[in-house]
JSON list of C-alpha atoms in Angstrom, two decimals:
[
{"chain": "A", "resi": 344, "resn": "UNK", "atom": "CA", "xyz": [48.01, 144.59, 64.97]},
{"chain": "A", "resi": 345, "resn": "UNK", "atom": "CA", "xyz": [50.70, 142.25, 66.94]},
{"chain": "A", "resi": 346, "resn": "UNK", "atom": "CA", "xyz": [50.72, 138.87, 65.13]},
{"chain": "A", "resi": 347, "resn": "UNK", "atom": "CA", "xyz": [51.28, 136.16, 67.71]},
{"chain": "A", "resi": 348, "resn": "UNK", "atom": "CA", "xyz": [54.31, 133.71, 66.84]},
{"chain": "A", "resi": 349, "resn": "UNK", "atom": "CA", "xyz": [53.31, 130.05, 65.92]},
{"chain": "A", "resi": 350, "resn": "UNK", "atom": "CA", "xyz": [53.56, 127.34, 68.46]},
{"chain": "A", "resi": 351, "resn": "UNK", "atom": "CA", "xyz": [56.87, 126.05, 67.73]},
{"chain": "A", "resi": 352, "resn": "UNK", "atom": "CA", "xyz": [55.59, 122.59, 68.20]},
{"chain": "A", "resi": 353, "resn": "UNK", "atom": "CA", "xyz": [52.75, 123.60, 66.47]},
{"chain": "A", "resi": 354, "resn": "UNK", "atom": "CA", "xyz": [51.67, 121.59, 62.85]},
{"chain": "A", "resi": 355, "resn": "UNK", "atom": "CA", "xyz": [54.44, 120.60, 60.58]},
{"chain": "A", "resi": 356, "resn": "UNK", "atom": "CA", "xyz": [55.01, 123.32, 57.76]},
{"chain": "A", "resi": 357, "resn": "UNK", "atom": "CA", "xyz": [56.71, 122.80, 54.27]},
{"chain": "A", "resi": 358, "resn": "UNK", "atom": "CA", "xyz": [60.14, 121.46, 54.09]},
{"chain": "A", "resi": 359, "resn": "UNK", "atom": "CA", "xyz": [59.47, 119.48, 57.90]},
{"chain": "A", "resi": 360, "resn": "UNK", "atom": "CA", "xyz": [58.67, 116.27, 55.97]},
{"chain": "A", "resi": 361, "resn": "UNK", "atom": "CA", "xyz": [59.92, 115.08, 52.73]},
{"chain": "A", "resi": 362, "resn": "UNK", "atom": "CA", "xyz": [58.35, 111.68, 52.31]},
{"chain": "A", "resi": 363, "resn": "UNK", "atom": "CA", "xyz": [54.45, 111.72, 51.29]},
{"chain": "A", "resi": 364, "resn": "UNK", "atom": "CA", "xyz": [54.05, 107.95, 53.33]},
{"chain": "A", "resi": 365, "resn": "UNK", "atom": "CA", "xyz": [55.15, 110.57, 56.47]},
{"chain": "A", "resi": 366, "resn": "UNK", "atom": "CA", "xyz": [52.94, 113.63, 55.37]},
{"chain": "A", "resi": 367, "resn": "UNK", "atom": "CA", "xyz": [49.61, 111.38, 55.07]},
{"chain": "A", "resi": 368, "resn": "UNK", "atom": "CA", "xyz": [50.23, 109.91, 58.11]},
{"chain": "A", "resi": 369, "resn": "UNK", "atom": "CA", "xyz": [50.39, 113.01, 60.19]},
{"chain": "A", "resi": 370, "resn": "UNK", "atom": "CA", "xyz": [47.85, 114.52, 57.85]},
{"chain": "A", "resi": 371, "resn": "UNK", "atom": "CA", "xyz": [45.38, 112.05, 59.11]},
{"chain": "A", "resi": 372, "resn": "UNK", "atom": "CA", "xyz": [46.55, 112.99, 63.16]},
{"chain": "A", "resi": 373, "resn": "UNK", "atom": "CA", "xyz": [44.29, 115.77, 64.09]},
{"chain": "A", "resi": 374, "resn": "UNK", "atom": "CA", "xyz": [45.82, 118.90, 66.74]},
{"chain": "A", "resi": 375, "resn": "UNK", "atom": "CA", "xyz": [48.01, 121.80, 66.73]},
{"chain": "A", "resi": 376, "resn": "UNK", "atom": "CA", "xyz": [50.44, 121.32, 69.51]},
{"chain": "A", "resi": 377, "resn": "UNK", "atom": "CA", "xyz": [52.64, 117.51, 68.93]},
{"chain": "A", "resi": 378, "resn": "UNK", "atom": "CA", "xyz": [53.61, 117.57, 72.71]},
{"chain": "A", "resi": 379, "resn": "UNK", "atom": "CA", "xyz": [50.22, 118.23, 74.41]},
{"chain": "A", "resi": 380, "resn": "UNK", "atom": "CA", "xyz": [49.52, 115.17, 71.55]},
{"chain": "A", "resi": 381, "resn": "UNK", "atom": "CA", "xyz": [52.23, 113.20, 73.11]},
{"chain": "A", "resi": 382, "resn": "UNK", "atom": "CA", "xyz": [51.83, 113.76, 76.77]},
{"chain": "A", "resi": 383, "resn": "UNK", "atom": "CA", "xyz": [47.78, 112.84, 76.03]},
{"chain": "A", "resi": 384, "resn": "UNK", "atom": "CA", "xyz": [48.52, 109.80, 74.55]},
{"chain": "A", "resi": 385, "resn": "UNK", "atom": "CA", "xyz": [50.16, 108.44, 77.63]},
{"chain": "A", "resi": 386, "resn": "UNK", "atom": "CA", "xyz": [46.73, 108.55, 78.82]},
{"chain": "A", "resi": 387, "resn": "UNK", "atom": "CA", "xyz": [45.44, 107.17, 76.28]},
{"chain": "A", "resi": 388, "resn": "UNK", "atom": "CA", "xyz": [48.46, 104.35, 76.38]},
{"chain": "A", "resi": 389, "resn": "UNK", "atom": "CA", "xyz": [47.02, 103.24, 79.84]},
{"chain": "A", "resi": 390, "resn": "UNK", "atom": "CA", "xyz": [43.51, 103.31, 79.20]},
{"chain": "A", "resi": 391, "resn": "UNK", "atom": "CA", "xyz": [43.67, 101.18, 76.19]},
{"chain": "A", "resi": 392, "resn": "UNK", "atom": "CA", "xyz": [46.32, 98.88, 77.82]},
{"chain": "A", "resi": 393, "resn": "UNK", "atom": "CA", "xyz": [43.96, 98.09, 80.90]},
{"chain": "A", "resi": 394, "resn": "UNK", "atom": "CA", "xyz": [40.86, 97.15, 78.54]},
{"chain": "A", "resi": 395, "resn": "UNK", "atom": "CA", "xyz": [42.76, 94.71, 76.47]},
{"chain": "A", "resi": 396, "resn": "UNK", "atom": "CA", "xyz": [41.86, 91.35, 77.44]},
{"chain": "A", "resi": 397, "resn": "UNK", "atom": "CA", "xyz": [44.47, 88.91, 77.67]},
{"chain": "A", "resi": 398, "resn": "UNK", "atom": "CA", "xyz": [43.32, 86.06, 75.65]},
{"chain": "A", "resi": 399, "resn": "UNK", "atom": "CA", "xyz": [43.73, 88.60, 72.35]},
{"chain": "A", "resi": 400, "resn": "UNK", "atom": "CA", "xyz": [47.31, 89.98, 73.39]},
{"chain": "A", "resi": 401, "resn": "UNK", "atom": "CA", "xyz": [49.26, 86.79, 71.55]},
{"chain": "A", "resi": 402, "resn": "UNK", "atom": "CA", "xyz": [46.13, 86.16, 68.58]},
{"chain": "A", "resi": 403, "resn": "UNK", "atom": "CA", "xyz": [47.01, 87.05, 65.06]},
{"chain": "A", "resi": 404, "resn": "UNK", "atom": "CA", "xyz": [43.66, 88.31, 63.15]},
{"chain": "A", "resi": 405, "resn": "UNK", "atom": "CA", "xyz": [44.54, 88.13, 59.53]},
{"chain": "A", "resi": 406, "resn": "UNK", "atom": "CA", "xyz": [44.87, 90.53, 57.30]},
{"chain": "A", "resi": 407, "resn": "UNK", "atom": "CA", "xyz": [47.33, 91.62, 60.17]},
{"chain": "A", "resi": 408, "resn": "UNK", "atom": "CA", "xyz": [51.18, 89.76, 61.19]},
{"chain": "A", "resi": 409, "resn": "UNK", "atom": "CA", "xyz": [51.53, 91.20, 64.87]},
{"chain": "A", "resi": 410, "resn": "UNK", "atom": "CA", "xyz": [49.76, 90.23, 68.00]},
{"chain": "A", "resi": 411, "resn": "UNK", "atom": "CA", "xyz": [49.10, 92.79, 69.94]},
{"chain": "A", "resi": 412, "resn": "UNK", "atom": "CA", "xyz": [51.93, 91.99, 72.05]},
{"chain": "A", "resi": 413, "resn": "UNK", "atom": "CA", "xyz": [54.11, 92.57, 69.02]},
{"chain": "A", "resi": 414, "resn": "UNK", "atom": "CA", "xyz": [52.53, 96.08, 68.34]},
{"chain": "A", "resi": 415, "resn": "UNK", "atom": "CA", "xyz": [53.11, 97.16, 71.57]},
{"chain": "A", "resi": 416, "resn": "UNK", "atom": "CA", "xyz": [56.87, 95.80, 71.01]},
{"chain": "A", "resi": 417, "resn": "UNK", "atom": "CA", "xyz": [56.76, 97.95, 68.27]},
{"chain": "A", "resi": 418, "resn": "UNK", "atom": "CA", "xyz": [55.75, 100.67, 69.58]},
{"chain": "A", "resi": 419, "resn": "UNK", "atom": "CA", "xyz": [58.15, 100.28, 72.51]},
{"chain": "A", "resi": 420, "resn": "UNK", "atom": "CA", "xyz": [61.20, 100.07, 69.52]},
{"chain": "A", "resi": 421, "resn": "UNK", "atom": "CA", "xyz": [59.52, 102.63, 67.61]},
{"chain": "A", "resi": 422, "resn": "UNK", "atom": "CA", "xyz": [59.67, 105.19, 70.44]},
{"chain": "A", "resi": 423, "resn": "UNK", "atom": "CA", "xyz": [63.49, 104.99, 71.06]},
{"chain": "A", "resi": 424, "resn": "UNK", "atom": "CA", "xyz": [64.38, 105.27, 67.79]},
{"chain": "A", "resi": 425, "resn": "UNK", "atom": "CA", "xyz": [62.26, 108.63, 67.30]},
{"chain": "A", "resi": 426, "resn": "UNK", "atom": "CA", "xyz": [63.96, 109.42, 70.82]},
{"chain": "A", "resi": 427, "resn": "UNK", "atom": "CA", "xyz": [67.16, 109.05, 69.41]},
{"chain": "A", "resi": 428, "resn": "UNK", "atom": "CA", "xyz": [66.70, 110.55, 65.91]},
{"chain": "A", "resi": 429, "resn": "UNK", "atom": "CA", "xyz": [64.98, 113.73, 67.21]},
{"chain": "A", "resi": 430, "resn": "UNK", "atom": "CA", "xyz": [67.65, 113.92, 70.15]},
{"chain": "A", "resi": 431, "resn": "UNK", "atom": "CA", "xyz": [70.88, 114.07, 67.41]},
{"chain": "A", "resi": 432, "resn": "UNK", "atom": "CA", "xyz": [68.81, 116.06, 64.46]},
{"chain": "A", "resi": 433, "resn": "UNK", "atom": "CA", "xyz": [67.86, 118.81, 67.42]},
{"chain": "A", "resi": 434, "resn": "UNK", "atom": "CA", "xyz": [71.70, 118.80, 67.90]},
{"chain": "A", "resi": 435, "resn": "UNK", "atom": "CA", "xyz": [72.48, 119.44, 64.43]},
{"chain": "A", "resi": 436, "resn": "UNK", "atom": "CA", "xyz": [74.12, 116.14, 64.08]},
{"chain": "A", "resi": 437, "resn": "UNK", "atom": "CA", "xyz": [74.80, 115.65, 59.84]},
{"chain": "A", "resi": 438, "resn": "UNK", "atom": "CA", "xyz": [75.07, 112.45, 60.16]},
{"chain": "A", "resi": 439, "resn": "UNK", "atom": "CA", "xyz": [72.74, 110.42, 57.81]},
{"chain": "A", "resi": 440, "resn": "UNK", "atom": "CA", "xyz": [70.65, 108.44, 59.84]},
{"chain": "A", "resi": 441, "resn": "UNK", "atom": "CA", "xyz": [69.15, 104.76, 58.60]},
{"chain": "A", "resi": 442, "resn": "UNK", "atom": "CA", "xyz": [65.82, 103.51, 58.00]},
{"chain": "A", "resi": 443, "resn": "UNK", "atom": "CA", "xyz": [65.33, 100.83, 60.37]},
{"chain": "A", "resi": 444, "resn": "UNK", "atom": "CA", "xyz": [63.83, 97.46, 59.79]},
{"chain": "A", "resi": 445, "resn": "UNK", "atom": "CA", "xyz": [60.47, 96.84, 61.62]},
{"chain": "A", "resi": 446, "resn": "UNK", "atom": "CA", "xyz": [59.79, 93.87, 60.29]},
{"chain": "A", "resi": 447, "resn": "UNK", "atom": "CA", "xyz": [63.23, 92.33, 62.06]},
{"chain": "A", "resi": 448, "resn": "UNK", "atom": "CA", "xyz": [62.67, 93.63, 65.49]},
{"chain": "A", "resi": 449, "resn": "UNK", "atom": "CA", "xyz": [59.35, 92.29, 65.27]},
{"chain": "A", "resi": 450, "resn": "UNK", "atom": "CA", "xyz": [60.00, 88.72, 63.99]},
{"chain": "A", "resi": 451, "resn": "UNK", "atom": "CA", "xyz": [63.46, 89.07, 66.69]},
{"chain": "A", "resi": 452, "resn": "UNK", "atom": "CA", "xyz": [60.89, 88.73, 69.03]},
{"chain": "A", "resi": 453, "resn": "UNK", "atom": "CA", "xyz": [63.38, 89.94, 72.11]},
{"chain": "A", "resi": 454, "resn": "UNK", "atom": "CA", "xyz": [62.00, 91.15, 74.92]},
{"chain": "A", "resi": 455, "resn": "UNK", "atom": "CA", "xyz": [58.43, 90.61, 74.51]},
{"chain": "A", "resi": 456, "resn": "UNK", "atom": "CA", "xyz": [57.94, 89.31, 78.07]},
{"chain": "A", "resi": 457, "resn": "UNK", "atom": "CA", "xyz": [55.37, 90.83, 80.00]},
{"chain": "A", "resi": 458, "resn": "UNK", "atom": "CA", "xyz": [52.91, 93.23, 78.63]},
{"chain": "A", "resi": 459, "resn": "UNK", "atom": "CA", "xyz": [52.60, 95.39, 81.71]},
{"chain": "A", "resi": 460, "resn": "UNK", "atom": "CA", "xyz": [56.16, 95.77, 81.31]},
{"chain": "A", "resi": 461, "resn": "UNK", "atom": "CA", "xyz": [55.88, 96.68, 77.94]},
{"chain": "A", "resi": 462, "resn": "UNK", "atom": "CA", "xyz": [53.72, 98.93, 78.86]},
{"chain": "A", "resi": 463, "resn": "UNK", "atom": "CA", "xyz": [55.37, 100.69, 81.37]},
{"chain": "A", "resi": 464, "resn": "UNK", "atom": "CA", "xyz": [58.65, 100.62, 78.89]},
{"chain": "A", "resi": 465, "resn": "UNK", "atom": "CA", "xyz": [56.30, 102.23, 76.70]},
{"chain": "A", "resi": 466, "resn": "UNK", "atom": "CA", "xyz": [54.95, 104.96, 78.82]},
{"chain": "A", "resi": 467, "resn": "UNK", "atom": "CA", "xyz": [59.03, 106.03, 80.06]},
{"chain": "A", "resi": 468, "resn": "UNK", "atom": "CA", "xyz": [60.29, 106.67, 76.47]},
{"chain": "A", "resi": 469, "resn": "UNK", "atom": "CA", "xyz": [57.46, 108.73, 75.78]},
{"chain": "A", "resi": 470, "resn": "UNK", "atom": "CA", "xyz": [58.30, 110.73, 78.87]},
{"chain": "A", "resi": 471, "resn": "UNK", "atom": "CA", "xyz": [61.43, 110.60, 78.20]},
{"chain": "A", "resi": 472, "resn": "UNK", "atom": "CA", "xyz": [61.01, 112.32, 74.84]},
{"chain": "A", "resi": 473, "resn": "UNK", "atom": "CA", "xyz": [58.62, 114.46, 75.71]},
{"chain": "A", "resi": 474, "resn": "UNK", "atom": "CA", "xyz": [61.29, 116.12, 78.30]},
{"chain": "A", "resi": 475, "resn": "UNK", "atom": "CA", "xyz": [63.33, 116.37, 75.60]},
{"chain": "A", "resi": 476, "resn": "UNK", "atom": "CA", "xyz": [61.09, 117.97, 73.06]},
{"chain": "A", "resi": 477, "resn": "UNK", "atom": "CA", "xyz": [60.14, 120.21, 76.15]},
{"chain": "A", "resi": 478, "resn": "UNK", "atom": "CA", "xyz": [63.45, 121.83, 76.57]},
{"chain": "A", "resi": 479, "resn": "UNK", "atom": "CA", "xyz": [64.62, 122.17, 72.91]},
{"chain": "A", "resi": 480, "resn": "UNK", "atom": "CA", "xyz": [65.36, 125.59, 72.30]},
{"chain": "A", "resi": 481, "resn": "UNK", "atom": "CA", "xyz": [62.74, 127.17, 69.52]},
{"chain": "A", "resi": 482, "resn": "UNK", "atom": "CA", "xyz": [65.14, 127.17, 66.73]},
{"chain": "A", "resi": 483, "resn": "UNK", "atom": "CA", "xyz": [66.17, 123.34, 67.07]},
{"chain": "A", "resi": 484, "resn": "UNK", "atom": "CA", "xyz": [62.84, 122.58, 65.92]},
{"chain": "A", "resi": 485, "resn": "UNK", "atom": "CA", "xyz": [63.91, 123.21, 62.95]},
{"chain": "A", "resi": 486, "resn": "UNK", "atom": "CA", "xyz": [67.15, 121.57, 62.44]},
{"chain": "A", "resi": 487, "resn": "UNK", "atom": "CA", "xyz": [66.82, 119.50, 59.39]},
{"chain": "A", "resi": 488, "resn": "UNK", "atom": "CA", "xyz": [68.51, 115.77, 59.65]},
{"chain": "A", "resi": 489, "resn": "UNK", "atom": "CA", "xyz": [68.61, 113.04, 57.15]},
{"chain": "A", "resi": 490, "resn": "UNK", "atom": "CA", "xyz": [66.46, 109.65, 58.10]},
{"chain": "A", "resi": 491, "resn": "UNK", "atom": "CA", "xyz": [66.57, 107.36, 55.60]},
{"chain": "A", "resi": 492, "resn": "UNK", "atom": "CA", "xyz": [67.44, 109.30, 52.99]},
{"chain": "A", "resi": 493, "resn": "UNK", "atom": "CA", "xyz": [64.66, 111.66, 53.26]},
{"chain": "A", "resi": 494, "resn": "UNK", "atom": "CA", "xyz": [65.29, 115.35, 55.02]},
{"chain": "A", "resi": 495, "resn": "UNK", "atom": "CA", "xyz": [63.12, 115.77, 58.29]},
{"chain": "A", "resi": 496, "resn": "UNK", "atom": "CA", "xyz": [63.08, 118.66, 60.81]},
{"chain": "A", "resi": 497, "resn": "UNK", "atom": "CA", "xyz": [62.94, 117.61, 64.65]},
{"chain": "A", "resi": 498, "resn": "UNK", "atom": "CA", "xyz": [59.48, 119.04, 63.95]},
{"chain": "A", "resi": 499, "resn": "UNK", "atom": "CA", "xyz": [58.21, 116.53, 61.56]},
{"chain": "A", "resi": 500, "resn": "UNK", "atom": "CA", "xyz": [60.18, 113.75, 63.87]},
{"chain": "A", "resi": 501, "resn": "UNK", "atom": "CA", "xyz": [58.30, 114.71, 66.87]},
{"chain": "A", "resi": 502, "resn": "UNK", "atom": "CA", "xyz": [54.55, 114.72, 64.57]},
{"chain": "A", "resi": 503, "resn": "UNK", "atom": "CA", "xyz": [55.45, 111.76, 62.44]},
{"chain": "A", "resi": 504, "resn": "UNK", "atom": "CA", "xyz": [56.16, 110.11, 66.33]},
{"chain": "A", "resi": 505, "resn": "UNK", "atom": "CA", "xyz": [53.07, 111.13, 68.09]},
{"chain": "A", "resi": 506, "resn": "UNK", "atom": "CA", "xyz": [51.24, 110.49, 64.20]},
{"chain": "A", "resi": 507, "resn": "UNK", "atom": "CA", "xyz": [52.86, 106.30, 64.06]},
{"chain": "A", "resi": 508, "resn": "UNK", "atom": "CA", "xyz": [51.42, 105.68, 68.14]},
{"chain": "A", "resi": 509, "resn": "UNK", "atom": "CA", "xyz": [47.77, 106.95, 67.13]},
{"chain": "A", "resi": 510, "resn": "UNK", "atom": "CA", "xyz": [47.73, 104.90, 64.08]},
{"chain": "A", "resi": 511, "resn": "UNK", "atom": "CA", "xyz": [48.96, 101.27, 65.74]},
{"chain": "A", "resi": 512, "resn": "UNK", "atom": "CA", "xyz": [46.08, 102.69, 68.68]},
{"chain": "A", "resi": 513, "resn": "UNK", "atom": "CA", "xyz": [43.38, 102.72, 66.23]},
{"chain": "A", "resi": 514, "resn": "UNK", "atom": "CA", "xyz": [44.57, 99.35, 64.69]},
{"chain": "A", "resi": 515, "resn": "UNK", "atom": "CA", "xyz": [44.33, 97.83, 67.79]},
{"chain": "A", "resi": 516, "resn": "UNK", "atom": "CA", "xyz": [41.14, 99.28, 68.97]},
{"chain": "A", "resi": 517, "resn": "UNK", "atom": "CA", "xyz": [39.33, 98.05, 65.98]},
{"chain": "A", "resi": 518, "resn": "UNK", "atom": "CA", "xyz": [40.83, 94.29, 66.19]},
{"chain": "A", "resi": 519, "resn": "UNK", "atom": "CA", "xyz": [40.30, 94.03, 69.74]},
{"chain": "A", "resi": 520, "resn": "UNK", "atom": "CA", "xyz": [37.20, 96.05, 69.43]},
{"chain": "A", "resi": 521, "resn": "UNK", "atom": "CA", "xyz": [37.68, 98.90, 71.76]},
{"chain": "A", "resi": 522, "resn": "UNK", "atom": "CA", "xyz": [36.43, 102.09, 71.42]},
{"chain": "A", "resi": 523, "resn": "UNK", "atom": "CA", "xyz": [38.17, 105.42, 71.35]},
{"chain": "A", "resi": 524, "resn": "UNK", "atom": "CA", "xyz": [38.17, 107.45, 74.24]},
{"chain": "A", "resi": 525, "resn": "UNK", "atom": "CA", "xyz": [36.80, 109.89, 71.75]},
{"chain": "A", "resi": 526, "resn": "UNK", "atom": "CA", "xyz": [33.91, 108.21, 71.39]},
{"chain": "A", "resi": 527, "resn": "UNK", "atom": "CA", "xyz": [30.71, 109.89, 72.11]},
{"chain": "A", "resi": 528, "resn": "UNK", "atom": "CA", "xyz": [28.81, 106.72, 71.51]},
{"chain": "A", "resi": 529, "resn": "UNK", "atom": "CA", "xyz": [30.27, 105.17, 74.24]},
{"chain": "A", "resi": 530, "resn": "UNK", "atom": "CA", "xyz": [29.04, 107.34, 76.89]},
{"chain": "A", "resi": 531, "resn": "UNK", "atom": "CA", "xyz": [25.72, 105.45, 76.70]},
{"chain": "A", "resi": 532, "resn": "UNK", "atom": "CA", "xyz": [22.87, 106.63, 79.17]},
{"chain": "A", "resi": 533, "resn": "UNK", "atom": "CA", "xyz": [22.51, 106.58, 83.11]}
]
């Protein structure tokens, strides 16, 4: 019997993510291929972005520090920075690449301007990177960087990526109360 190869992009294995914080995060990300993941959230990205009502993009609902408008900043950042990680680990680039501070590019508040644009920012990178992941040859998903200390294959990059975007989604569905296009109960009846 012919056993068929693995999806390369296909659920990070051992050795793709060293940090636990990194492994429960994707563990909790349900799929098997990280770029049909990707490329779905962009969907996603635009239906949640056009139900979000305007008055809630700049409120902070403790326990959370962001306004909406910050997560999607986030996000925005976020999305580069995998861009560029997965870009020079997938070219076996040794360099030890930092941990960045969230925290400071939030509070920075640069940039936040208009949300549309933020979402359109948003919505390039993640093409962007999907293009990228898309023409990787096989084997340079697994080159194996260091990010912030902790080894990661372009692999785990590209899950831990796609894994950060549907966790700020669900945040921001529940405060804004939104629900999920996975929803059933929001089909309702006709």
């Amino acid at each position: 019997m012919h056993r068929q190869r693995p999806v390369i992009s296909g659920r990070p294995i051992d050795g793709d993510l060293d940090l636990q914080a990194h492994r429960d995060l994707v563990e909790g990300f349900s799929g098997q291929c990280v770029t049909e993941l990707m490329s779905g959230q962009l969907h996603e990205m635009c239906e949640l972005a056009s139900v979000l009502s305007t008055d809630r993009l700049d409120s902070v609902d403790p326990p959370y520090r962001w306004t909406v408008r910050q997560v999607f900043a986030h996000l925005v950042d976020a999305e580069r920075i995998f861009g560029d990680r997965m870009l020079r680990v997938a070219a076996g680039d040794r360099t030890d690449l930092p941990s960045w501070d969230q925290d400071a590019y939030a509070n920075a508040r640069f940039g936040l301007g208009n949300f549309g644009q933020l979402v359109t920012e948003l919505g390039h990178l993640r093409q962007a990177n999907l293009l990228l992941l898309r023409r990787l040859a096989p084997k340079a998903w697994d080159q194996r960087g260091n990010v912030g200390g902790s080894p990661m294959t372009v692999r785990g990059l590209a899950w831990v990526c796609a894994a950060h975007m549907d966790h700020h989604f669900k945040i921001v569905r529940q405060r804004c109360d939104v629900a999920s296009p996975n929803d059933e109960s929001k089909a309702g009846d006709f």
